[in-house]
Short mmCIF file of N, CA and C and ligand atoms in Angstrom, two decimals:
data_model
loop_
_atom_site.label_atom_id
_atom_site.label_comp_id
_atom_site.label_asym_id
_atom_site.label_seq_id
_atom_site.Cartn_x
_atom_site.Cartn_y
_atom_site.Cartn_z
N MET E 18 147.02 149.13 56.35
CA MET E 18 147.08 148.42 55.06
C MET E 18 147.38 149.40 53.94
N LYS E 19 148.35 149.09 53.09
CA LYS E 19 148.77 150.08 52.11
C LYS E 19 148.26 149.74 50.70
N ARG E 20 148.01 150.75 49.91
CA ARG E 20 147.70 150.64 48.49
C ARG E 20 146.63 149.59 48.20
N ASN E 21 145.51 149.64 48.95
CA ASN E 21 144.52 148.59 48.79
C ASN E 21 143.48 148.89 47.72
N ASN E 22 143.56 150.05 47.05
CA ASN E 22 142.65 150.28 45.93
C ASN E 22 143.37 150.11 44.59
N ASN E 23 144.38 149.28 44.59
CA ASN E 23 145.14 149.03 43.36
C ASN E 23 144.27 148.38 42.29
N THR E 24 144.62 148.66 41.05
CA THR E 24 143.93 148.03 39.92
C THR E 24 144.95 147.27 39.07
N VAL E 25 144.43 146.53 38.10
CA VAL E 25 145.33 145.78 37.20
C VAL E 25 146.26 146.73 36.44
N PHE E 26 145.84 148.00 36.31
CA PHE E 26 146.67 148.96 35.56
C PHE E 26 147.89 149.44 36.37
N ASP E 27 147.92 149.07 37.65
CA ASP E 27 149.11 149.37 38.47
C ASP E 27 150.18 148.29 38.33
N CYS E 28 149.87 147.23 37.60
CA CYS E 28 150.84 146.15 37.39
C CYS E 28 151.44 146.29 36.00
N SER E 29 152.73 146.10 35.89
CA SER E 29 153.34 146.24 34.57
C SER E 29 154.45 145.22 34.38
N VAL E 30 154.79 145.02 33.11
CA VAL E 30 155.91 144.14 32.77
C VAL E 30 157.15 145.01 32.62
N ILE E 31 158.17 144.67 33.40
CA ILE E 31 159.38 145.49 33.48
C ILE E 31 160.50 144.80 32.69
N ASP E 32 161.21 145.57 31.89
CA ASP E 32 162.42 145.04 31.22
C ASP E 32 163.55 145.02 32.24
N LEU E 33 164.20 143.90 32.39
CA LEU E 33 165.28 143.76 33.36
C LEU E 33 166.63 143.93 32.67
N PRO E 34 167.62 144.42 33.42
CA PRO E 34 168.93 144.60 32.79
C PRO E 34 169.57 143.25 32.46
N GLN E 35 170.28 143.23 31.36
CA GLN E 35 170.91 142.00 30.89
C GLN E 35 172.38 142.25 30.60
N ILE E 36 173.21 141.30 30.91
CA ILE E 36 174.58 141.30 30.41
C ILE E 36 174.70 140.07 29.52
N CYS E 37 174.99 140.29 28.26
CA CYS E 37 175.00 139.20 27.28
C CYS E 37 176.39 139.06 26.68
N ASN E 38 176.83 137.84 26.54
CA ASN E 38 178.05 137.60 25.76
C ASN E 38 177.95 136.24 25.09
N ASP E 39 179.03 135.80 24.46
CA ASP E 39 178.96 134.56 23.69
C ASP E 39 178.64 133.35 24.57
N ALA E 40 178.90 133.49 25.88
CA ALA E 40 178.66 132.37 26.80
C ALA E 40 177.26 132.42 27.42
N GLY E 41 176.43 133.38 26.97
CA GLY E 41 175.06 133.43 27.49
C GLY E 41 174.75 134.75 28.15
N ASN E 42 173.65 134.78 28.89
CA ASN E 42 173.12 136.03 29.44
C ASN E 42 173.04 135.96 30.97
N ILE E 43 173.17 137.13 31.59
CA ILE E 43 172.92 137.27 33.03
C ILE E 43 171.89 138.38 33.20
N THR E 44 170.90 138.16 34.05
CA THR E 44 169.97 139.23 34.44
C THR E 44 170.11 139.44 35.94
N ILE E 45 170.18 140.70 36.34
CA ILE E 45 170.50 141.03 37.73
C ILE E 45 169.38 141.86 38.34
N LEU E 46 168.98 141.47 39.56
CA LEU E 46 168.02 142.27 40.35
C LEU E 46 168.67 142.55 41.69
N GLU E 47 168.69 143.83 42.08
CA GLU E 47 169.35 144.22 43.33
C GLU E 47 168.41 145.05 44.18
N ASN E 48 168.27 144.67 45.44
CA ASN E 48 167.51 145.50 46.39
C ASN E 48 168.03 146.92 46.36
N GLY E 49 167.10 147.87 46.37
CA GLY E 49 167.50 149.27 46.45
C GLY E 49 168.01 149.82 45.13
N ASN E 50 168.06 149.01 44.11
CA ASN E 50 168.59 149.46 42.83
C ASN E 50 167.52 149.36 41.75
N ASN E 51 167.17 148.15 41.35
CA ASN E 51 166.21 148.06 40.24
C ASN E 51 165.01 147.18 40.57
N ILE E 52 164.64 147.14 41.85
CA ILE E 52 163.41 146.46 42.22
C ILE E 52 162.69 147.35 43.26
N PRO E 53 161.39 147.57 43.09
CA PRO E 53 160.72 148.62 43.88
C PRO E 53 160.33 148.21 45.29
N PHE E 54 160.79 147.05 45.76
CA PHE E 54 160.55 146.64 47.15
C PHE E 54 161.76 145.82 47.58
N ASP E 55 161.93 145.67 48.89
CA ASP E 55 163.00 144.80 49.38
C ASP E 55 162.55 143.35 49.26
N VAL E 56 163.39 142.53 48.71
CA VAL E 56 163.05 141.12 48.52
C VAL E 56 163.33 140.38 49.83
N LYS E 57 162.25 139.79 50.40
CA LYS E 57 162.43 139.03 51.64
C LYS E 57 162.39 137.53 51.39
N ARG E 58 161.88 137.14 50.21
CA ARG E 58 161.68 135.70 49.96
C ARG E 58 161.73 135.46 48.46
N VAL E 59 162.38 134.37 48.10
CA VAL E 59 162.40 133.93 46.70
C VAL E 59 161.88 132.50 46.67
N TYR E 60 160.98 132.21 45.73
CA TYR E 60 160.60 130.81 45.55
C TYR E 60 160.35 130.57 44.07
N TYR E 61 160.31 129.29 43.70
CA TYR E 61 160.09 128.98 42.30
C TYR E 61 159.21 127.76 42.16
N LEU E 62 158.43 127.79 41.10
CA LEU E 62 157.51 126.70 40.77
C LEU E 62 158.13 125.91 39.64
N TYR E 63 158.08 124.60 39.73
CA TYR E 63 158.67 123.74 38.70
C TYR E 63 157.97 122.39 38.72
N ASP E 64 158.26 121.55 37.74
CA ASP E 64 157.57 120.24 37.60
C ASP E 64 156.06 120.44 37.62
N ILE E 65 155.59 121.47 36.93
CA ILE E 65 154.16 121.79 36.93
C ILE E 65 153.47 120.89 35.89
N PRO E 66 152.50 120.09 36.30
CA PRO E 66 151.87 119.18 35.34
C PRO E 66 151.09 119.95 34.27
N GLY E 67 151.01 119.37 33.07
CA GLY E 67 150.24 119.97 31.98
C GLY E 67 148.80 120.25 32.43
N GLY E 68 148.29 121.41 32.10
CA GLY E 68 146.90 121.76 32.41
C GLY E 68 146.69 122.30 33.81
N ALA E 69 147.76 122.35 34.62
CA ALA E 69 147.59 122.84 36.00
C ALA E 69 147.38 124.36 36.04
N SER E 70 146.64 124.80 37.05
CA SER E 70 146.49 126.24 37.34
C SER E 70 147.01 126.48 38.74
N ARG E 71 147.64 127.63 38.93
CA ARG E 71 148.12 128.00 40.27
C ARG E 71 147.59 129.38 40.61
N GLY E 72 147.94 129.83 41.81
CA GLY E 72 147.42 131.12 42.24
C GLY E 72 146.00 130.93 42.73
N GLY E 73 145.09 131.75 42.22
CA GLY E 73 143.72 131.68 42.72
C GLY E 73 143.63 132.28 44.11
N HIS E 74 144.28 133.43 44.26
CA HIS E 74 144.24 134.14 45.54
C HIS E 74 144.75 135.56 45.33
N ALA E 75 144.60 136.37 46.40
CA ALA E 75 145.15 137.73 46.42
C ALA E 75 145.92 137.89 47.72
N HIS E 76 146.66 138.99 47.80
CA HIS E 76 147.39 139.31 49.04
C HIS E 76 147.01 140.71 49.49
N TYR E 77 146.95 140.89 50.80
CA TYR E 77 146.69 142.22 51.37
C TYR E 77 147.91 143.13 51.20
N GLN E 78 149.09 142.62 51.52
CA GLN E 78 150.29 143.46 51.61
C GLN E 78 151.38 143.08 50.60
N LEU E 79 151.45 141.81 50.30
CA LEU E 79 152.59 141.29 49.53
C LEU E 79 152.64 141.85 48.12
N GLU E 80 153.80 142.24 47.67
CA GLU E 80 153.99 142.49 46.24
C GLU E 80 155.06 141.56 45.71
N GLN E 81 155.04 141.36 44.42
CA GLN E 81 155.89 140.33 43.82
C GLN E 81 156.41 140.75 42.45
N TYR E 82 157.57 140.22 42.12
CA TYR E 82 158.01 140.15 40.73
C TYR E 82 157.86 138.69 40.31
N ILE E 83 157.22 138.45 39.19
CA ILE E 83 157.08 137.08 38.68
C ILE E 83 157.80 137.01 37.34
N ILE E 84 158.66 136.02 37.21
CA ILE E 84 159.55 135.91 36.04
C ILE E 84 159.46 134.50 35.48
N ALA E 85 159.41 134.40 34.16
CA ALA E 85 159.53 133.09 33.51
C ALA E 85 161.02 132.77 33.43
N GLY E 86 161.54 132.07 34.43
CA GLY E 86 162.96 131.71 34.43
C GLY E 86 163.27 130.79 33.26
N CYS E 87 162.28 129.98 32.89
CA CYS E 87 162.42 129.06 31.75
C CYS E 87 161.00 128.76 31.25
N GLY E 88 160.81 128.73 29.94
CA GLY E 88 159.50 128.40 29.39
C GLY E 88 158.53 129.57 29.45
N SER E 89 157.25 129.25 29.46
CA SER E 89 156.23 130.31 29.40
C SER E 89 154.99 129.92 30.20
N PHE E 90 154.21 130.94 30.56
CA PHE E 90 152.93 130.73 31.22
C PHE E 90 152.14 132.03 31.13
N GLU E 91 150.88 131.96 31.54
CA GLU E 91 150.03 133.16 31.52
C GLU E 91 149.62 133.52 32.93
N VAL E 92 149.51 134.82 33.17
CA VAL E 92 149.01 135.33 34.46
C VAL E 92 147.75 136.14 34.16
N ILE E 93 146.68 135.80 34.85
CA ILE E 93 145.45 136.60 34.71
C ILE E 93 145.27 137.37 36.01
N LEU E 94 145.25 138.69 35.87
CA LEU E 94 145.08 139.58 37.02
C LEU E 94 143.67 140.12 37.03
N ASN E 95 143.15 140.34 38.22
CA ASN E 95 141.77 140.82 38.35
C ASN E 95 141.71 141.72 39.58
N ASP E 96 141.05 142.88 39.43
CA ASP E 96 140.95 143.80 40.57
C ASP E 96 139.51 143.92 41.06
N GLY E 97 138.67 142.99 40.64
CA GLY E 97 137.26 143.03 41.03
C GLY E 97 136.41 143.75 40.00
N GLY E 98 137.08 144.45 39.07
CA GLY E 98 136.37 145.16 38.00
C GLY E 98 136.98 144.84 36.65
N ASN E 99 138.29 145.07 36.55
CA ASN E 99 139.02 144.83 35.30
C ASN E 99 139.84 143.55 35.43
N SER E 100 140.08 142.92 34.27
CA SER E 100 141.04 141.83 34.29
C SER E 100 142.02 141.99 33.12
N LYS E 101 143.17 141.39 33.28
CA LYS E 101 144.24 141.57 32.30
C LYS E 101 145.02 140.27 32.23
N LYS E 102 145.31 139.82 31.00
CA LYS E 102 146.09 138.58 30.83
C LYS E 102 147.47 138.92 30.30
N ILE E 103 148.49 138.39 30.96
CA ILE E 103 149.87 138.68 30.57
C ILE E 103 150.57 137.35 30.30
N THR E 104 151.24 137.25 29.15
CA THR E 104 152.07 136.07 28.87
C THR E 104 153.50 136.39 29.26
N LEU E 105 154.09 135.52 30.06
CA LEU E 105 155.51 135.68 30.40
C LEU E 105 156.28 134.55 29.73
N ASN E 106 157.29 134.91 28.97
CA ASN E 106 158.04 133.88 28.23
C ASN E 106 159.50 134.29 28.03
N ASN E 107 159.98 135.24 28.85
CA ASN E 107 161.33 135.76 28.64
C ASN E 107 161.95 136.06 30.00
N PRO E 108 163.09 135.41 30.35
CA PRO E 108 163.69 135.65 31.67
C PRO E 108 164.21 137.07 31.86
N ASN E 109 164.13 137.84 30.81
CA ASN E 109 164.55 139.24 30.84
C ASN E 109 163.41 140.19 31.22
N LYS E 110 162.25 139.63 31.56
CA LYS E 110 161.10 140.48 31.91
C LYS E 110 160.47 140.00 33.22
N ALA E 111 160.01 140.97 34.02
CA ALA E 111 159.32 140.64 35.28
C ALA E 111 157.96 141.30 35.28
N LEU E 112 156.96 140.55 35.72
CA LEU E 112 155.64 141.14 35.96
C LEU E 112 155.61 141.60 37.41
N HIS E 113 155.39 142.89 37.62
CA HIS E 113 155.26 143.44 38.97
C HIS E 113 153.79 143.37 39.36
N ILE E 114 153.49 142.56 40.38
CA ILE E 114 152.12 142.48 40.89
C ILE E 114 152.07 143.21 42.22
N VAL E 115 151.29 144.27 42.25
CA VAL E 115 151.15 145.09 43.47
C VAL E 115 150.15 144.39 44.41
N PRO E 116 150.06 144.83 45.66
CA PRO E 116 149.14 144.19 46.60
C PRO E 116 147.68 144.39 46.19
N GLY E 117 146.82 143.48 46.65
CA GLY E 117 145.38 143.66 46.49
C GLY E 117 144.83 143.26 45.14
N LEU E 118 145.50 142.33 44.46
CA LEU E 118 145.00 141.86 43.16
C LEU E 118 144.85 140.35 43.17
N TRP E 119 143.76 139.89 42.58
CA TRP E 119 143.55 138.46 42.39
C TRP E 119 144.40 137.99 41.22
N ARG E 120 145.07 136.85 41.35
CA ARG E 120 145.90 136.33 40.25
C ARG E 120 145.68 134.84 40.06
N GLU E 121 145.72 134.44 38.78
CA GLU E 121 145.73 133.03 38.42
C GLU E 121 146.82 132.81 37.41
N LEU E 122 147.51 131.69 37.53
CA LEU E 122 148.60 131.36 36.61
C LEU E 122 148.22 130.06 35.93
N ASP E 123 148.31 130.03 34.58
CA ASP E 123 148.02 128.78 33.89
C ASP E 123 148.72 128.73 32.54
N ASN E 124 148.40 127.70 31.76
CA ASN E 124 149.07 127.47 30.47
C ASN E 124 150.59 127.39 30.61
N PHE E 125 151.05 126.70 31.62
CA PHE E 125 152.50 126.51 31.82
C PHE E 125 153.04 125.59 30.73
N SER E 126 154.15 126.00 30.13
CA SER E 126 154.79 125.13 29.15
C SER E 126 155.53 124.01 29.88
N SER E 127 155.82 122.95 29.15
CA SER E 127 156.55 121.83 29.74
C SER E 127 157.94 122.29 30.19
N GLY E 128 158.35 121.92 31.37
CA GLY E 128 159.68 122.29 31.88
C GLY E 128 159.78 123.72 32.37
N CYS E 129 158.64 124.39 32.46
CA CYS E 129 158.62 125.81 32.87
C CYS E 129 159.15 125.98 34.31
N ILE E 130 159.87 127.05 34.52
CA ILE E 130 160.26 127.46 35.89
C ILE E 130 159.76 128.88 36.12
N THR E 131 158.91 129.03 37.14
CA THR E 131 158.33 130.34 37.50
C THR E 131 159.06 130.85 38.73
N LEU E 132 159.80 131.91 38.54
CA LEU E 132 160.58 132.49 39.63
C LEU E 132 159.77 133.63 40.25
N VAL E 133 159.70 133.63 41.59
CA VAL E 133 158.92 134.67 42.28
C VAL E 133 159.80 135.36 43.32
N LEU E 134 159.86 136.67 43.25
CA LEU E 134 160.54 137.49 44.26
C LEU E 134 159.45 138.19 45.04
N ALA E 135 159.48 138.04 46.37
CA ALA E 135 158.36 138.52 47.18
C ALA E 135 158.84 139.51 48.23
N SER E 136 157.95 140.45 48.55
CA SER E 136 158.31 141.54 49.47
C SER E 136 158.15 141.15 50.94
N GLU E 137 157.54 139.98 51.20
CA GLU E 137 157.29 139.56 52.58
C GLU E 137 157.64 138.08 52.73
N LEU E 138 157.88 137.69 53.98
CA LEU E 138 158.00 136.27 54.29
C LEU E 138 156.63 135.62 54.12
N TYR E 139 156.61 134.29 54.03
CA TYR E 139 155.33 133.59 53.89
C TYR E 139 154.46 133.84 55.12
N ASP E 140 153.21 134.24 54.86
CA ASP E 140 152.27 134.49 55.96
C ASP E 140 150.87 134.18 55.45
N GLU E 141 150.32 133.08 55.89
CA GLU E 141 148.99 132.67 55.40
C GLU E 141 147.94 133.76 55.69
N ALA E 142 148.15 134.55 56.76
CA ALA E 142 147.18 135.60 57.10
C ALA E 142 147.15 136.72 56.06
N ASP E 143 148.15 136.77 55.19
CA ASP E 143 148.18 137.80 54.15
C ASP E 143 147.42 137.37 52.88
N TYR E 144 146.95 136.11 52.86
CA TYR E 144 146.25 135.60 51.67
C TYR E 144 144.75 135.87 51.77
N ILE E 145 144.13 136.19 50.63
CA ILE E 145 142.67 136.12 50.49
C ILE E 145 142.44 134.96 49.51
N ARG E 146 141.88 133.87 49.99
CA ARG E 146 141.81 132.67 49.15
C ARG E 146 140.43 132.44 48.54
N LYS E 147 139.42 133.20 49.01
CA LYS E 147 138.08 133.03 48.43
C LYS E 147 137.76 134.27 47.60
N TYR E 148 137.34 134.03 46.34
CA TYR E 148 137.09 135.16 45.45
C TYR E 148 135.99 136.07 46.01
N GLU E 149 134.99 135.49 46.65
CA GLU E 149 133.91 136.34 47.20
C GLU E 149 134.46 137.25 48.30
N ASP E 150 135.42 136.74 49.09
CA ASP E 150 136.04 137.58 50.14
C ASP E 150 136.86 138.70 49.49
N PHE E 151 137.52 138.36 48.38
CA PHE E 151 138.31 139.37 47.65
C PHE E 151 137.39 140.48 47.14
N LEU E 152 136.26 140.10 46.55
CA LEU E 152 135.33 141.13 46.03
C LEU E 152 134.83 142.03 47.15
N LYS E 153 134.55 141.43 48.31
CA LYS E 153 134.11 142.23 49.47
C LYS E 153 135.22 143.19 49.87
N PHE E 154 136.44 142.69 49.93
CA PHE E 154 137.60 143.50 50.31
C PHE E 154 137.76 144.69 49.35
N LYS E 155 137.61 144.45 48.05
CA LYS E 155 137.79 145.54 47.07
C LYS E 155 136.64 146.55 47.16
N LYS E 156 135.46 146.06 47.50
CA LYS E 156 134.31 146.99 47.58
C LYS E 156 134.39 147.87 48.81
N GLU E 157 135.07 147.37 49.86
CA GLU E 157 135.22 148.17 51.10
C GLU E 157 136.04 149.43 50.86
N ARG E 158 136.84 149.42 49.78
CA ARG E 158 137.82 150.51 49.60
C ARG E 158 137.17 151.74 49.01
P1 TYD Q 371 150.34 128.98 47.23
O1 TYD Q 371 150.92 130.32 47.52
O2 TYD Q 371 148.85 128.81 47.38
O3 TYD Q 371 150.79 128.49 45.77
P2 TYD Q 371 150.40 129.00 44.31
O4 TYD Q 371 149.90 130.41 44.40
O5 TYD Q 371 151.67 128.88 43.53
O6 TYD Q 371 149.37 128.07 43.76
O7 TYD Q 371 151.10 127.92 48.15
C1 TYD Q 371 150.90 126.51 47.98
C2 TYD Q 371 151.21 125.87 49.33
O8 TYD Q 371 152.58 126.09 49.68
C3 TYD Q 371 150.37 126.41 50.47
O9 TYD Q 371 150.05 125.32 51.33
C4 TYD Q 371 151.30 127.35 51.21
C5 TYD Q 371 152.67 126.77 50.92
N1 TYD Q 371 153.72 127.79 50.84
C6 TYD Q 371 154.60 127.98 51.88
O10 TYD Q 371 154.54 127.28 52.92
N2 TYD Q 371 155.56 128.94 51.79
C7 TYD Q 371 155.68 129.73 50.68
O11 TYD Q 371 156.58 130.62 50.62
C8 TYD Q 371 154.76 129.54 49.60
C9 TYD Q 371 154.83 130.38 48.35
C10 TYD Q 371 153.80 128.56 49.71
#
């Protein structure tokens, strides 16, 4: 298991490259170039009802870039000791979430699209879904 003593301070908001012209903007992410892991899976959240919360889990191995493709939302990160709240509201920025952190996503704006780039294929065995199990996992380190 790698990097399992990560803290919220290991997560940061990254400025992504943009190409802008009169017809709009393009933001580009390329494996091996400007993303610190190989992307194995992309998924997106949409049609999120007002007041909904998502996340509420951690991963042993998975790391992610989370991007507000459209609209805004908040991510609350927790490492069992510290917590940090990040607002994402710009498709030109990605929140890098390293493995071993609890995350919750809420305050989604209407019509929001949350784009997620993930370092692993979906694997339920990589999830920690109970906060008490997460705290035990962090204390073991
Ligand atoms: P989950 O990761 O818990 O969603 P969120 O963190 O956004 O609240 O996933 C919700 C459900 O979707 C859960 O039953 C697992 C399933 N799922 C997949 O089958 N494949 C995937 O790639 C993802 C992200 C979720």
